Amino acid sequence: MASAIAFDSYGTLFQTERLRQVAESLYPGRGDELFRTWREKQLEYAWASTLTGAYHDFWTITAAALTYAAAKANVHLTGSARRRLLQTHLTLPVYPDVRKALTPLAGSGLQLAILSEGTLTMLRCTIRQNDLQGYFDPVIGSDEIRTYKPAAQPYQALALRLTAAPADTLFVTAHAWDVAGAGVSGFRTVWLNRHGEPWTLPGAAPDSEIRGLAELPPLVRAR
Amino acid sequence: MASAIAFDSYGTLFQTERLRQVAESLYPGRGDELFRTWREKQLEYAWASTLTGAYHDFWTITAAALTYAAAKANVHLTGSARRRLLQTHLTLPVYPDVRKALTPLAGSGLQLAILSEGTLTMLRCTIRQNDLQGYFDPVIGSDEIRTYKPAAQPYQALALRLTAAPADTLFVTAHAWDVAGAGVSGFRTVWLNRHGEPWTLPGAAPDSEIRGLAELPPLVRAR
């Protein structure tokens, strides 16, 4: 029986694909390229930041990655398009299965947490936008840790803020690298594999794999 | 006046775009997606390996990333297609400007080195394929360091193997994150920006920027 559940945010709870739709509406036929490069460079810049020891916050990284993505997609990023895309990033909807899964879990006394690469301000904006205040405690942003997942520090910081031990905590994420990082720190890892992709990351596989958050309750009850 | 030049390999000396052509010949219309995802996941798996502290060698990572990329590109990767793509990776041609730039530099007594994410075996195969044995010493593969750039260890290992100090060594790379890592360790960084992309990585910019290796000699002579 798990006593706590920690979630990744972008791509796990927050529907990043909304950025693709907005990009496509702004730049028909180029939105997919812009979206894909934007997300790819976000991760690359965050990891380069941690690997080189030169910390840059995720909002700075997100804005810089957008500049790169627009150039790569060969679109002219006007000031208003830039504002619209960044505003969309702050106000992403959650996936349709999020609220339905969270309500009974929170009601049963489980501690729910978020450990994200976003800054605390970014996370609070998106949580408020989706009217999910009060569900998650702690909400840990990368600006508190100044080191990006999957380095050990964020997971260790999470462990210190939970009442349950990592071995009694489910760590739910859509990202293979996040499964690997949480696993190293002793969490029970759940890979949210919404698109049925193969597991190919070398090394430890997830403890569990689900296709949607509706499959979480049985995992909570399992030992 | 620089006394040594260190090069990144893939995308800097070795023409990774050859993989795109072979992928496209195998899977018309899907080759670009396969190539792009393959390269993206190579980097992601290497960095996740270093960030989580679970080392996996670059050949293992390259093969795993190919499996993922084939699934993502929705193509059936037969055994023979897999062998052909991996064999192509081992025998990539160098860019057309490589030999012409290297010959006078090597002839003028400069120490030339390679610091790569590839394994030493991968690097030796590609160097031999291009008949460039004898140009580079040292050739440092990631399997010697067991940590991937842009973490500090590979650059520090390079510094120990050069007769010149990092401040007297040009570090030439096509990758922004590699510029950042080499810069942290004190090398004079040269960004080989073949496609005229904007510099958007937050933090330190390169000391110099070139569009092709023909622009290297003046940088060598500059203080």
Tab-separated table of C-alpha atoms in Angstrom:
chain	number	residue	atom	x	y	z
A	1	MET	CA	0.000	0.000	0.000
A	2	ALA	CA	1.554	3.263	-1.118
A	3	SER	CA	1.293	6.248	1.241
A	4	ALA	CA	2.197	8.990	-1.221
A	5	ILE	CA	2.234	9.691	-4.953
A	6	ALA	CA	4.594	12.141	-6.601
A	7	PHE	CA	3.957	13.340	-10.143
A	8	ASP	CA	6.031	14.869	-12.866
A	9	SER	CA	4.215	17.829	-14.424
A	10	TYR	CA	4.797	18.554	-18.143
A	11	GLY	CA	3.614	15.677	-20.294
A	12	THR	CA	2.400	13.770	-17.235
A	13	LEU	CA	-0.268	16.028	-15.676
A	14	PHE	CA	-0.027	19.106	-17.931
A	15	GLN	CA	-1.003	18.637	-21.548
A	16	THR	CA	1.970	20.027	-23.456
A	17	GLU	CA	0.290	19.102	-26.781
A	18	ARG	CA	-1.807	22.259	-26.353
A	19	LEU	CA	1.336	24.140	-27.411
A	20	ARG	CA	1.326	22.263	-30.693
A	21	GLN	CA	-2.257	23.330	-31.413
A	22	VAL	CA	-1.562	26.981	-30.665
A	23	ALA	CA	1.666	26.901	-32.697
A	24	GLU	CA	-0.210	25.337	-35.620
A	25	SER	CA	-2.953	27.967	-35.424
A	26	LEU	CA	-0.290	30.688	-35.538
A	27	TYR	CA	1.864	29.040	-38.229
A	28	PRO	CA	-0.185	26.581	-40.309
A	29	GLY	CA	1.961	23.686	-41.482
A	30	ARG	CA	4.903	24.710	-39.244
A	31	GLY	CA	3.374	24.281	-35.788
A	32	ASP	CA	4.427	20.691	-35.339
A	33	GLU	CA	8.063	21.488	-36.120
A	34	LEU	CA	8.021	24.500	-33.811
A	35	PHE	CA	6.439	22.521	-30.975
A	36	ARG	CA	8.736	19.559	-31.323
A	37	THR	CA	11.924	21.620	-31.452
A	38	TRP	CA	10.746	23.811	-28.581
A	39	ARG	CA	10.221	20.842	-26.272
A	40	GLU	CA	13.449	19.167	-27.413
A	41	LYS	CA	15.529	22.261	-26.710
A	42	GLN	CA	13.844	22.885	-23.359
A	43	LEU	CA	15.142	19.540	-22.171
A	44	GLU	CA	18.536	19.987	-23.832
A	45	TYR	CA	19.108	23.419	-22.299
A	46	ALA	CA	17.986	22.265	-18.843
A	47	TRP	CA	20.309	19.273	-18.913
A	48	ALA	CA	23.212	21.238	-20.336
A	49	SER	CA	22.647	23.706	-17.500
A	50	THR	CA	22.954	20.974	-14.874
A	51	LEU	CA	25.816	19.116	-16.589
A	52	THR	CA	27.928	22.266	-16.954
A	53	GLY	CA	27.032	23.544	-13.481
A	54	ALA	CA	25.727	26.866	-14.861
A	55	TYR	CA	22.174	27.069	-13.541
A	56	HIS	CA	19.507	28.816	-15.626
A	57	ASP	CA	15.893	28.826	-14.497
A	58	PHE	CA	13.285	26.978	-16.531
A	59	TRP	CA	11.395	30.078	-17.586
A	60	THR	CA	14.587	31.553	-19.077
A	61	ILE	CA	15.266	28.209	-20.739
A	62	THR	CA	11.711	27.970	-22.075
A	63	ALA	CA	11.923	31.429	-23.648
A	64	ALA	CA	15.373	30.733	-25.155
A	65	ALA	CA	14.236	27.380	-26.530
A	66	LEU	CA	11.240	29.082	-28.170
A	67	THR	CA	13.542	31.549	-29.939
A	68	TYR	CA	15.595	28.653	-31.280
A	69	ALA	CA	12.520	26.654	-32.306
A	70	ALA	CA	11.045	29.556	-34.265
A	71	ALA	CA	14.297	29.970	-36.203
A	72	LYS	CA	14.506	26.228	-36.857
A	73	ALA	CA	10.870	26.093	-37.990
A	74	ASN	CA	11.601	29.093	-40.190
A	75	VAL	CA	8.777	31.238	-38.831
A	76	HIS	CA	8.827	34.900	-37.845
A	77	LEU	CA	8.087	35.050	-34.127
A	78	THR	CA	6.293	38.346	-33.579
A	79	GLY	CA	6.078	39.797	-30.088
A	80	SER	CA	2.422	38.894	-29.843
A	81	ALA	CA	2.950	35.307	-31.060
A	82	ARG	CA	5.744	34.914	-28.545
A	83	ARG	CA	3.545	36.183	-25.724
A	84	ARG	CA	0.700	33.919	-26.789
A	85	LEU	CA	2.898	30.801	-26.830
A	86	LEU	CA	4.536	31.553	-23.485
A	87	GLN	CA	1.135	32.392	-21.974
A	88	THR	CA	-0.176	29.063	-23.278
A	89	HIS	CA	2.751	27.324	-21.578
A	90	LEU	CA	1.738	28.910	-18.255
A	91	THR	CA	-1.901	27.915	-18.632
A	92	LEU	CA	-1.710	24.396	-20.089
A	93	PRO	CA	-4.794	22.262	-19.457
A	94	VAL	CA	-4.366	19.028	-17.530
A	95	TYR	CA	-5.007	15.742	-19.348
A	96	PRO	CA	-8.665	14.637	-19.257
A	97	ASP	CA	-7.947	11.798	-16.801
A	98	VAL	CA	-6.191	13.921	-14.182
A	99	ARG	CA	-9.046	15.309	-12.078
A	100	LYS	CA	-10.986	12.074	-12.085
A	101	ALA	CA	-7.954	10.142	-10.838
A	102	LEU	CA	-6.804	12.709	-8.281
A	103	THR	CA	-10.067	13.350	-6.459
A	104	PRO	CA	-10.502	9.880	-4.891
A	105	LEU	CA	-6.761	9.557	-4.231
A	106	ALA	CA	-6.639	12.866	-2.380
A	107	GLY	CA	-9.853	11.950	-0.548
A	108	SER	CA	-8.336	8.710	0.725
A	109	GLY	CA	-5.633	10.582	2.620
A	110	LEU	CA	-2.719	9.949	0.278
A	111	GLN	CA	-0.103	12.668	0.124
A	112	LEU	CA	0.128	13.970	-3.466
A	113	ALA	CA	3.195	15.879	-4.640
A	114	ILE	CA	4.688	17.409	-7.777
A	115	LEU	CA	8.377	17.355	-8.677
A	116	SER	CA	8.895	19.345	-11.838
A	117	GLU	CA	11.488	20.970	-14.080
A	118	GLY	CA	9.278	24.093	-14.080
A	119	THR	CA	9.779	26.996	-11.726
A	120	LEU	CA	7.412	27.257	-8.773
A	121	THR	CA	5.768	30.287	-10.385
A	122	MET	CA	5.136	28.376	-13.622
A	123	LEU	CA	3.680	25.460	-11.686
A	124	ARG	CA	1.428	27.623	-9.508
A	125	CYS	CA	0.032	29.401	-12.573
A	126	THR	CA	-0.890	26.131	-14.245
A	127	ILE	CA	-2.299	24.567	-11.079
A	128	ARG	CA	-4.480	27.642	-10.473
A	129	GLN	CA	-5.609	27.715	-14.105
A	130	ASN	CA	-6.878	24.159	-13.685
A	131	ASP	CA	-8.415	24.849	-10.282
A	132	LEU	CA	-6.285	22.179	-8.623
A	133	GLN	CA	-5.046	24.258	-5.675
A	134	GLY	CA	-4.926	22.175	-2.515
A	135	TYR	CA	-4.325	18.850	-4.199
A	136	PHE	CA	-0.543	18.871	-4.136
A	137	ASP	CA	1.785	19.385	-1.193
A	138	PRO	CA	4.656	19.798	-1.713
A	139	VAL	CA	4.924	21.340	-5.164
A	140	ILE	CA	8.666	21.410	-5.835
A	141	GLY	CA	9.958	23.531	-8.680
A	142	SER	CA	13.444	23.311	-10.128
A	143	ASP	CA	14.272	26.848	-8.977
A	144	GLU	CA	14.234	25.586	-5.396
A	145	ILE	CA	16.841	22.902	-6.199
A	146	ARG	CA	18.748	24.652	-9.022
A	147	THR	CA	19.499	21.243	-10.520
A	148	TYR	CA	17.373	19.449	-13.094
A	149	LYS	CA	16.048	15.914	-12.996
A	150	PRO	CA	17.210	13.197	-13.520
A	151	ALA	CA	20.182	14.257	-11.330
A	152	ALA	CA	19.736	12.933	-7.792
A	153	GLN	CA	19.230	16.233	-5.921
A	154	PRO	CA	15.596	16.906	-6.934
A	155	TYR	CA	14.493	13.392	-5.971
A	156	GLN	CA	16.352	13.631	-2.654
A	157	ALA	CA	14.688	16.983	-1.957
A	158	LEU	CA	11.327	15.374	-2.667
A	159	ALA	CA	12.065	12.488	-0.292
A	160	LEU	CA	12.776	14.972	2.513
A	161	ARG	CA	9.416	16.668	1.991
A	162	LEU	CA	7.250	13.539	2.015
A	163	THR	CA	5.923	11.862	5.151
A	164	ALA	CA	6.318	8.453	3.439
A	165	ALA	CA	9.605	6.795	2.533
A	166	PRO	CA	10.518	6.587	-1.184
A	167	ALA	CA	9.824	2.838	-1.084
A	168	ASP	CA	6.224	3.660	-0.058
A	169	THR	CA	5.836	6.395	-2.666
A	170	LEU	CA	4.736	5.978	-6.269
A	171	PHE	CA	6.608	8.268	-8.646
A	172	VAL	CA	4.471	8.765	-11.750
A	173	THR	CA	6.001	10.172	-14.905
A	174	ALA	CA	5.607	10.004	-18.667
A	175	HIS	CA	9.376	10.257	-19.219
A	176	ALA	CA	11.766	7.307	-19.293
A	177	TRP	CA	14.689	9.402	-17.985
A	178	ASP	CA	12.511	10.478	-15.037
A	179	VAL	CA	11.687	6.849	-14.260
A	180	ALA	CA	15.438	6.151	-14.218
A	181	GLY	CA	16.216	9.079	-11.903
A	182	ALA	CA	13.398	8.325	-9.446
A	183	GLY	CA	14.368	4.661	-9.406
A	184	VAL	CA	17.955	5.476	-8.429
A	185	SER	CA	16.595	7.377	-5.410
A	186	GLY	CA	14.469	4.421	-4.308
A	187	PHE	CA	10.984	5.485	-5.424
A	188	ARG	CA	8.466	2.962	-6.791
A	189	THR	CA	8.379	4.090	-10.392
A	190	VAL	CA	5.268	4.182	-12.571
A	191	TRP	CA	5.763	4.897	-16.259
A	192	LEU	CA	2.734	6.669	-17.685
A	193	ASN	CA	3.021	5.418	-21.262
A	194	ARG	CA	0.049	7.171	-22.889
A	195	HIS	CA	1.105	6.346	-26.446
A	196	GLY	CA	2.169	2.723	-26.039
A	197	GLU	CA	5.835	3.342	-26.818
A	198	PRO	CA	8.502	0.684	-26.296
A	199	TRP	CA	10.799	0.951	-23.262
A	200	THR	CA	14.260	1.358	-24.763
A	201	LEU	CA	16.267	3.422	-22.267
A	202	PRO	CA	19.256	1.272	-21.247
A	203	GLY	CA	19.209	0.284	-17.582
A	204	ALA	CA	16.442	-0.151	-15.042
A	205	ALA	CA	12.891	-0.532	-16.330
A	206	PRO	CA	9.920	1.006	-14.444
A	207	ASP	CA	8.363	-0.936	-11.586
A	208	SER	CA	4.954	-0.503	-13.251
A	209	GLU	CA	3.607	0.763	-16.551
A	210	ILE	CA	0.180	2.309	-17.113
A	211	ARG	CA	-1.612	3.735	-20.152
A	212	GLY	CA	-3.635	6.305	-18.219
A	213	LEU	CA	-4.094	7.652	-14.705
A	214	ALA	CA	-7.301	5.606	-14.253
A	215	GLU	CA	-4.943	2.667	-13.704
A	216	LEU	CA	-3.320	4.258	-10.650
A	217	PRO	CA	-5.667	3.117	-7.819
A	218	PRO	CA	-4.820	-0.613	-8.093
A	219	LEU	CA	-1.117	0.274	-7.950
A	220	VAL	CA	-1.712	2.314	-4.807
A	221	ARG	CA	-3.322	-0.690	-3.134
A	222	ALA	CA	-0.633	-3.141	-4.255
A	223	ARG	CA	2.325	-3.790	-2.000
B	1	MET	CA	48.488	31.713	-31.427
B	2	ALA	CA	46.807	28.429	-30.503
B	3	SER	CA	49.011	25.358	-29.924
B	4	ALA	CA	46.331	22.682	-30.128
B	5	ILE	CA	42.880	22.103	-31.584
B	6	ALA	CA	40.390	19.664	-30.124
B	7	PHE	CA	37.368	18.591	-32.138
B	8	ASP	CA	34.012	17.096	-31.330
B	9	SER	CA	33.220	14.218	-33.708
B	10	TYR	CA	29.560	13.598	-34.651
B	11	GLY	CA	28.085	16.570	-36.481
B	12	THR	CA	31.437	18.408	-36.350
B	13	LEU	CA	33.864	16.151	-38.271
B	14	PHE	CA	31.627	13.151	-39.025
B	15	GLN	CA	28.696	13.761	-41.312
B	16	THR	CA	25.740	12.360	-39.378
B	17	GLU	CA	23.364	13.426	-42.175
B	18	ARG	CA	24.520	10.307	-44.054
B	19	LEU	CA	22.283	8.380	-41.622
B	20	ARG	CA	19.298	10.363	-42.863
B	21	GLN	CA	20.017	9.388	-46.475
B	22	VAL	CA	20.364	5.703	-45.661
B	23	ALA	CA	17.237	5.781	-43.487
B	24	GLU	CA	15.312	7.469	-46.283
B	25	SER	CA	16.512	4.890	-48.829
B	26	LEU	CA	15.307	2.123	-46.500
B	27	TYR	CA	12.027	3.809	-45.524
B	28	PRO	CA	10.975	6.375	-48.144
B	29	GLY	CA	9.129	9.255	-46.516
B	30	ARG	CA	10.002	8.099	-42.978
B	31	GLY	CA	13.789	8.455	-43.028
B	32	ASP	CA	13.853	12.010	-41.769
B	33	GLU	CA	11.698	11.161	-38.764
B	34	LEU	CA	13.774	8.079	-37.998
B	35	PHE	CA	17.057	9.998	-38.289
B	36	ARG	CA	15.905	12.911	-36.201
B	37	THR	CA	14.477	10.801	-33.390
B	38	TRP	CA	17.538	8.542	-33.414
B	39	ARG	CA	19.936	11.455	-32.907
B	40	GLU	CA	17.648	13.100	-30.334
B	41	LYS	CA	17.412	9.931	-28.242
B	42	GLN	CA	21.154	9.243	-28.500
B	43	LEU	CA	21.798	12.521	-26.745
B	44	GLU	CA	18.941	12.058	-24.283
B	45	TYR	CA	20.060	8.560	-23.267
B	46	ALA	CA	23.697	9.633	-22.913
B	47	TRP	CA	22.800	12.580	-20.708
B	48	ALA	CA	20.299	10.594	-18.647
B	49	SER	CA	23.082	8.056	-18.137
B	50	THR	CA	25.421	10.694	-16.744
B	51	LEU	CA	22.772	12.543	-14.723
B	52	THR	CA	21.542	9.365	-13.034
B	53	GLY	CA	25.051	8.006	-12.541
B	54	ALA	CA	24.240	4.754	-14.377
B	55	TYR	CA	26.842	4.589	-17.139
B	56	HIS	CA	25.930	2.966	-20.449
B	57	ASP	CA	28.380	2.996	-23.341
B	58	PHE	CA	27.553	4.946	-26.489
B	59	TRP	CA	27.250	1.924	-28.727
B	60	THR	CA	24.608	0.429	-26.423
B	61	ILE	CA	22.881	3.801	-26.338
B	62	THR	CA	23.052	4.163	-30.115
B	63	ALA	CA	21.449	0.759	-30.647
B	64	ALA	CA	18.721	1.433	-28.046
B	65	ALA	CA	17.975	4.850	-29.525
B	66	LEU	CA	17.607	3.258	-32.965
B	67	THR	CA	15.025	0.803	-31.622
B	68	TYR	CA	13.059	3.699	-30.168
B	69	ALA	CA	13.353	5.789	-33.329
B	70	ALA	CA	12.062	2.973	-35.537
B	71	ALA	CA	9.003	2.568	-33.314
B	72	LYS	CA	8.400	6.320	-33.263
B	73	ALA	CA	8.783	6.557	-37.052
B	74	ASN	CA	6.412	3.599	-37.325
B	75	VAL	CA	8.714	1.482	-39.455
B	76	HIS	CA	9.555	-2.204	-39.140
B	77	LEU	CA	13.251	-2.461	-38.379
B	78	THR	CA	14.388	-5.753	-39.922
B	79	GLY	CA	17.651	-7.279	-38.792
B	80	SER	CA	19.322	-6.332	-42.048
B	81	ALA	CA	18.070	-2.708	-41.922
B	82	ARG	CA	19.301	-2.451	-38.355
B	83	ARG	CA	22.737	-3.747	-39.313
B	84	ARG	CA	22.892	-1.410	-42.294
B	85	LEU	CA	22.066	1.669	-40.189
B	86	LEU	CA	24.491	0.777	-37.395
B	87	GLN	CA	27.193	-0.027	-39.961
B	88	THR	CA	26.580	3.364	-41.573
B	89	HIS	CA	27.035	4.990	-38.167
B	90	LEU	CA	30.441	3.311	-37.848
B	91	THR	CA	31.538	4.411	-41.315
B	92	LEU	CA	30.200	7.969	-41.591
B	93	PRO	CA	32.035	10.143	-44.111
B	94	VAL	CA	33.691	13.310	-42.856
B	95	TYR	CA	32.342	16.668	-44.064
B	96	PRO	CA	33.873	17.839	-47.358
B	97	ASP	CA	35.912	20.593	-45.645
B	98	VAL	CA	37.587	18.340	-43.071
B	99	ARG	CA	40.617	16.970	-44.932
B	100	LYS	CA	41.418	20.248	-46.621
B	101	ALA	CA	41.425	22.062	-43.269
B	102	LEU	CA	43.283	19.393	-41.322
B	103	THR	CA	46.207	18.768	-43.619
B	104	PRO	CA	47.907	22.194	-43.283
B	105	LEU	CA	47.040	22.407	-39.581
B	106	ALA	CA	48.633	19.044	-38.860
B	107	GLY	CA	51.575	19.984	-41.073
B	108	SER	CA	52.221	23.148	-39.077
B	109	GLY	CA	52.888	21.145	-35.930
B	110	LEU	CA	49.622	21.779	-34.120
B	111	GLN	CA	48.401	19.011	-31.847
B	112	LEU	CA	44.978	17.822	-33.081
B	113	ALA	CA	42.666	15.880	-30.778
B	114	ILE	CA	39.165	14.416	-30.681
B	115	LEU	CA	36.900	14.424	-27.627
B	116	SER	CA	33.745	12.518	-28.456
B	117	GLU	CA	30.640	10.921	-26.991
B	118	GLY	CA	31.431	7.842	-29.109
B	119	THR	CA	33.346	4.856	-27.828
B	120	LEU	CA	36.978	4.550	-28.870
B	121	THR	CA	36.090	1.609	-31.113
B	122	MET	CA	33.386	3.626	-32.895
B	123	LEU	CA	35.800	6.524	-33.385
B	124	ARG	CA	38.636	4.338	-34.674
B	125	CYS	CA	36.326	2.687	-37.219
B	126	THR	CA	35.212	6.040	-38.616
B	127	ILE	CA	38.716	7.528	-38.620
B	128	ARG	CA	40.067	4.492	-40.484
B	129	GLN	CA	37.156	4.528	-42.944
B	130	ASN	CA	38.113	8.110	-43.834
B	131	ASP	CA	41.838	7.351	-43.958
B	132	LEU	CA	42.575	9.911	-41.236
B	133	GLN	CA	44.779	7.727	-39.035
B	134	GLY	CA	47.674	9.714	-37.636
B	135	TYR	CA	45.943	13.079	-37.621
B	136	PHE	CA	44.528	12.964	-34.107
B	137	ASP	CA	46.328	12.293	-30.843
B	138	PRO	CA	44.700	11.843	-28.429
B	139	VAL	CA	41.387	10.404	-29.561
B	140	ILE	CA	39.321	10.273	-26.393
B	141	GLY	CA	36.144	8.214	-26.375
B	142	SER	CA	33.468	8.408	-23.709
B	143	ASP	CA	34.121	4.828	-22.622
B	144	GLU	CA	37.459	5.971	-21.214
B	145	ILE	CA	35.759	8.621	-19.031
B	146	ARG	CA	32.373	6.925	-18.446
B	147	THR	CA	30.777	10.368	-18.228
B	148	TYR	CA	29.282	12.277	-21.130
B	149	LYS	CA	29.975	15.845	-22.204
B	150	PRO	CA	29.085	18.551	-21.256
B	151	ALA	CA	29.913	17.369	-17.703
B	152	ALA	CA	33.379	18.580	-16.677
B	153	GLN	CA	35.220	15.232	-16.518
B	154	PRO	CA	35.700	14.655	-20.273
B	155	TYR	CA	37.099	18.168	-20.815
B	156	GLN	CA	39.406	17.779	-17.821
B	157	ALA	CA	40.622	14.448	-19.186
B	158	LEU	CA	41.337	16.145	-22.504
B	159	ALA	CA	43.277	18.937	-20.809
B	160	LEU	CA	45.528	16.356	-19.141
B	161	ARG	CA	46.315	14.744	-22.496
B	162	LEU	CA	47.246	17.929	-24.367
B	163	THR	CA	50.684	19.531	-24.315
B	164	ALA	CA	49.023	22.982	-24.513
B	165	ALA	CA	46.947	24.600	-21.782
B	166	PRO	CA	43.175	24.888	-22.391
B	167	ALA	CA	43.634	28.661	-22.850
B	168	ASP	CA	45.955	27.888	-25.790
B	169	THR	CA	43.651	25.255	-27.258
B	170	LEU	CA	40.768	25.802	-29.669
B	171	PHE	CA	37.817	23.552	-28.945
B	172	VAL	CA	35.784	23.192	-32.136
B	173	THR	CA	32.237	21.848	-32.002
B	174	ALA	CA	28.938	22.133	-33.832
B	175	HIS	CA	26.965	21.822	-30.590
B	176	ALA	CA	26.019	24.719	-28.319
B	177	TRP	CA	26.048	22.516	-25.193
B	178	ASP	CA	29.587	21.399	-26.084
B	179	VAL	CA	30.696	25.030	-26.418
B	180	ALA	CA	29.286	25.642	-22.934
B	181	GLY	CA	31.044	22.640	-21.405
B	182	ALA	CA	34.411	23.360	-23.020
B	183	GLY	CA	34.152	27.002	-21.981
B	184	VAL	CA	33.630	26.067	-18.322
B	185	SER	CA	36.897	24.110	-18.456
B	186	GLY	CA	38.809	27.073	-19.897
B	187	PHE	CA	39.116	26.121	-23.574
B	188	ARG	CA	38.897	28.755	-26.339
B	189	THR	CA	35.601	27.745	-27.870
B	190	VAL	CA	34.807	27.789	-31.580
B	191	TRP	CA	31.206	27.175	-32.585
B	192	LEU	CA	31.038	25.499	-35.993
B	193	ASN	CA	27.658	26.845	-37.064
B	194	ARG	CA	27.277	25.217	-40.489
B	195	HIS	CA	23.615	26.138	-40.882
B	196	GLY	CA	23.658	29.724	-39.623
B	197	GLU	CA	21.494	29.030	-36.583
B	198	PRO	CA	20.986	31.625	-33.846
B	199	TRP	CA	22.885	31.205	-30.560
B	200	THR	CA	20.147	30.794	-27.970
B	201	LEU	CA	21.611	28.609	-25.211
B	202	PRO	CA	21.422	30.665	-22.002
B	203	GLY	CA	24.834	31.544	-20.587
B	204	ALA	CA	28.258	31.957	-22.122
B	205	ALA	CA	28.478	32.440	-25.885
B	206	PRO	CA	31.332	30.907	-27.937
B	207	ASP	CA	34.627	32.811	-28.186
B	208	SER	CA	34.396	32.493	-31.986
B	209	GLU	CA	31.871	31.338	-34.538
B	210	ILE	CA	32.646	29.880	-37.975
B	211	ARG	CA	30.526	28.590	-40.846
B	212	GLY	CA	33.028	26.012	-42.031
B	213	LEU	CA	36.424	24.572	-41.146
B	214	ALA	CA	38.125	26.689	-43.840
B	215	GLU	CA	37.753	29.548	-41.354
B	216	LEU	CA	39.915	27.826	-38.746
B	217	PRO	CA	43.461	28.933	-39.765
B	218	PRO	CA	42.951	32.655	-38.966
B	219	LEU	CA	41.624	31.672	-35.535
B	220	VAL	CA	44.711	29.559	-34.920
B	221	ARG	CA	46.934	32.543	-35.663
B	222	ALA	CA	44.901	34.969	-33.528
B	223	ARG	CA	45.824	35.478	-29.925
